[in-house]
Coordinates of C-alpha atoms and ligand atoms in Angstrom, one line a residue:
M1 CA -5.4 9.0 -16.1
I2 CA -3.9 6.2 -14.1
D3 CA -0.3 5.4 -13.5
C4 CA -0.3 1.6 -13.5
H5 CA 3.0 1.2 -11.7
C6 CA 5.1 3.5 -9.5
H7 CA 7.0 3.4 -6.2
L8 CA 6.1 6.9 -4.9
P9 CA 2.6 8.3 -4.3
S10 CA 1.4 10.2 -7.2
R11 CA -1.0 13.2 -7.7
Y12 CA -2.7 10.8 -10.2
K13 CA -4.5 7.6 -9.3
C14 CA -1.9 4.9 -9.4
V15 CA -0.9 1.4 -8.5
L16 CA 1.7 2.0 -5.9
N17 CA 4.4 -0.6 -5.3
L18 CA 5.1 -1.0 -1.7
H19 CA 8.4 -1.9 -0.2
E20 CA 9.2 -3.1 3.3
N21 CA 6.0 -3.9 5.2
G22 CA 3.6 -1.5 3.5
T23 CA 2.3 0.2 6.6
S24 CA 2.6 3.8 5.5
D25 CA -0.4 6.2 6.0
S26 CA -1.1 6.1 2.2
F27 CA -1.4 2.3 2.3
Y28 CA -5.1 2.2 2.7
R29 CA -6.0 4.9 0.4
Q30 CA -4.3 3.7 -2.7
L31 CA -4.2 0.8 -5.0
T32 CA -1.2 -1.2 -3.9
S33 CA 1.1 -4.1 -5.0
F34 CA 3.6 -5.9 -2.9
G35 CA 6.3 -8.4 -3.7
I36 CA 9.9 -9.6 -3.3
H37 CA 11.9 -7.7 -6.0
P38 CA 14.9 -9.6 -7.5
W39 CA 17.2 -6.9 -6.6
Y40 CA 16.3 -7.4 -2.9
C41 CA 16.2 -11.0 -2.5
G42 CA 19.7 -11.6 -1.1
D43 CA 18.7 -11.9 2.6
E44 CA 17.1 -15.1 3.3
N45 CA 15.5 -14.1 6.7
L46 CA 14.2 -10.9 5.3
C47 CA 12.7 -12.6 2.3
Q48 CA 11.0 -15.2 4.5
K49 CA 9.5 -12.4 6.5
Q50 CA 8.4 -10.6 3.3
L51 CA 6.8 -13.7 2.1
Q52 CA 4.8 -14.0 5.3
I53 CA 3.7 -10.3 4.9
L54 CA 2.8 -10.9 1.3
E55 CA 0.6 -13.9 2.2
Q56 CA -1.1 -11.8 4.9
L57 CA -1.8 -8.9 2.6
V58 CA -3.2 -11.2 0.0
K59 CA -5.4 -13.0 2.5
Q60 CA -6.7 -9.7 3.9
N61 CA -7.4 -8.3 0.4
Q62 CA -5.0 -5.4 1.2
I63 CA -3.2 -5.5 -2.2
I64 CA -4.5 -5.7 -5.7
A65 CA -1.5 -7.3 -7.3
I66 CA 1.7 -9.2 -6.4
G67 CA 5.1 -7.8 -7.4
E68 CA 7.1 -6.4 -8.8
C69 CA 8.9 -9.7 -8.8
G70 CA 10.8 -11.5 -11.5
L71 CA 14.3 -12.2 -12.9
D72 CA 17.2 -9.9 -13.7
N73 CA 20.6 -11.0 -14.8
K74 CA 22.0 -7.5 -15.5
L75 CA 21.2 -5.0 -12.8
T76 CA 21.8 -7.0 -9.6
S77 CA 24.5 -9.2 -8.2
N78 CA 21.9 -11.6 -6.6
S79 CA 22.3 -15.0 -8.3
V80 CA 19.5 -16.0 -10.9
S81 CA 18.9 -19.1 -8.8
T82 CA 18.2 -17.3 -5.7
Q83 CA 16.0 -14.8 -7.6
K84 CA 14.1 -17.8 -9.2
K85 CA 13.5 -19.3 -5.8
W86 CA 11.7 -16.3 -4.4
F87 CA 10.0 -15.6 -7.7
L88 CA 8.5 -19.1 -7.7
K89 CA 7.5 -19.0 -4.0
Q90 CA 5.4 -15.8 -4.9
I91 CA 3.9 -17.4 -8.0
E92 CA 3.1 -20.6 -6.2
L93 CA 1.4 -18.6 -3.4
N94 CA -0.6 -16.8 -6.1
Q95 CA -2.1 -20.1 -7.4
H96 CA -4.6 -20.0 -4.6
Y97 CA -5.4 -16.2 -5.1
N98 CA -4.9 -15.5 -8.8
L99 CA -4.0 -11.8 -8.4
P100 CA -2.3 -10.0 -11.2
V101 CA 1.5 -10.1 -11.0
Y102 CA 3.9 -7.4 -11.9
I103 CA 6.9 -8.9 -13.6
H104 CA 10.3 -7.3 -13.5
C105 CA 12.4 -8.8 -16.3
V106 CA 15.9 -7.8 -17.5
N107 CA 17.7 -10.1 -20.0
M108 CA 15.6 -13.1 -18.8
V109 CA 12.7 -13.0 -21.2
N110 CA 13.1 -16.5 -22.5
E111 CA 13.1 -17.9 -18.9
I112 CA 9.9 -15.8 -18.1
I113 CA 8.2 -17.3 -21.1
I114 CA 9.2 -20.8 -20.2
L115 CA 7.7 -20.2 -16.6
K116 CA 4.7 -18.5 -17.9
K117 CA 3.7 -21.7 -19.7
K118 CA 3.4 -23.5 -16.4
W119 CA 1.2 -20.8 -15.0
I120 CA -0.8 -20.0 -18.1
N121 CA -4.0 -19.0 -16.1
Q122 CA -2.2 -16.3 -14.1
H123 CA -2.4 -12.7 -15.2
W124 CA 1.1 -11.4 -15.5
I125 CA 1.9 -7.8 -16.2
Y126 CA 5.3 -7.3 -17.9
H127 CA 6.2 -4.0 -16.6
G128 CA 8.5 -1.5 -18.4
F129 CA 8.1 -3.4 -21.7
N130 CA 11.0 -2.6 -24.1
S131 CA 11.4 -5.8 -26.0
S132 CA 10.7 -7.0 -29.6
Y133 CA 7.4 -7.4 -31.4
E134 CA 7.9 -11.1 -31.4
V135 CA 8.3 -11.1 -27.6
A136 CA 5.2 -8.9 -27.3
K137 CA 3.2 -11.3 -29.4
K138 CA 4.3 -14.3 -27.5
L139 CA 3.6 -12.7 -24.1
I140 CA 0.1 -11.5 -25.2
S141 CA -0.7 -15.0 -26.4
M142 CA 0.2 -16.3 -23.1
N143 CA -2.2 -14.2 -21.0
C144 CA 0.2 -11.4 -20.3
W145 CA -0.4 -7.6 -20.2
L146 CA 2.3 -5.1 -21.3
S147 CA 3.0 -2.0 -19.4
F148 CA 4.9 0.8 -21.2
G149 CA 6.7 3.6 -19.5
R150 CA 9.5 6.0 -20.1
V151 CA 11.2 4.1 -22.9
V152 CA 8.5 5.6 -25.3
L153 CA 9.9 9.1 -24.6
N154 CA 13.0 8.2 -26.6
N155 CA 12.3 9.4 -30.0
N156 CA 14.9 7.0 -31.5
N157 CA 13.0 4.0 -30.1
I158 CA 10.8 3.4 -33.2
K159 CA 10.7 -0.4 -32.8
I160 CA 8.5 -0.2 -29.7
N161 CA 5.6 1.1 -31.9
T162 CA 4.6 -2.3 -33.3
S163 CA 4.5 -3.8 -29.8
L164 CA 2.5 -0.8 -28.6
K165 CA 0.0 -1.2 -31.4
L166 CA -0.3 -5.0 -30.8
A167 CA -1.0 -4.4 -27.1
F168 CA -3.4 -1.8 -27.9
E169 CA -5.3 -3.8 -30.5
N170 CA -5.5 -6.8 -28.1
K171 CA -6.7 -4.7 -25.1
R172 CA -3.5 -5.7 -23.2
L173 CA -2.1 -2.2 -22.8
L174 CA -1.0 -0.5 -19.6
I175 CA 0.9 2.8 -19.0
E176 CA 3.2 3.6 -16.1
T177 CA 5.9 5.9 -14.9
D178 CA 7.9 3.5 -12.5
N179 CA 8.7 6.7 -10.6
D180 CA 10.9 6.2 -7.6
E181 CA 13.4 8.1 -5.5
T182 CA 15.9 8.1 -8.3
H183 CA 13.9 9.4 -11.3
F184 CA 10.7 11.2 -12.1
T185 CA 8.7 10.9 -15.4
D186 CA 5.6 12.9 -16.0
L187 CA 2.6 10.6 -16.5
Q188 CA 0.8 13.0 -18.8
C189 CA 3.8 13.1 -21.0
V190 CA 3.9 9.4 -21.3
Y191 CA 0.2 9.2 -22.2
S192 CA 0.5 11.9 -24.7
V193 CA 3.6 10.4 -26.5
I194 CA 1.8 6.9 -26.7
A195 CA -1.3 8.5 -28.0
S196 CA 0.6 10.1 -30.7
R197 CA 2.6 7.0 -31.5
L198 CA -0.7 5.1 -31.8
N199 CA -2.4 8.0 -33.6
C200 CA -5.3 8.1 -31.2
S201 CA -6.6 10.6 -28.7
I202 CA -5.5 10.6 -25.1
D203 CA -9.1 10.0 -24.1
V204 CA -9.2 6.9 -26.1
L205 CA -6.0 5.7 -24.5
I206 CA -7.4 6.5 -21.0
N207 CA -10.3 4.2 -21.7
E208 CA -8.1 1.5 -23.0
V209 CA -6.1 1.5 -19.9
H210 CA -9.2 1.5 -17.8
E211 CA -10.5 -1.4 -19.7
S212 CA -7.3 -3.4 -19.1
L213 CA -7.3 -2.6 -15.4
H214 CA -11.0 -3.7 -15.3
Q215 CA -10.1 -7.0 -17.0
L216 CA -7.4 -7.5 -14.4
Q217 CA -9.9 -6.7 -11.7
I218 CA -7.6 -4.0 -10.4
L219 CA -10.4 -1.4 -10.9
Ligands
ZN301 ZN1 9.1 -0.7 -10.6

């Protein structure tokens, strides 16, 4: 069972999103991603430094994905234009390396879809997916993977089932906790709820997620 995106080390195998400069002890022992998050792109000098670190990590094969990065016009006061500037720098850098990219997107899905068209060959992972079936369909048709997390634990969220099914059938499904200092979700619980929503066994689900991670060359 793998946690496809989290911010804290896990007792499960995981893709750990690094902050700062990624030099913690756990760094070399885990699958890791690194990027400039739209919430933390307000300091020009710091971002410039982080971009250099990112390039170094990518060149030295020390991360398996870029991100999370993206656009958010709800949960941060950083302007969308500043967010977009740093997002694009990371995407442009990735043109030479073609690593998977973890996308953080809040209230900006149309913009992400427009940008994705320009970088159709890149493998983007839309993390914390909680959008409509139509958006899921569009993203999957554009070479995106969908990563589902704690929103599935809300029993009232029935509409997510069609997107889950679509991602599953198209082998574009990932599962994550997004665990950080502010909240904890049990990974096994997320797998178990998704298995029940898809009417399949947890073992089948584990295989599907492995298959997605293989396709993305993360495993
Ligand atoms: Zn995250």
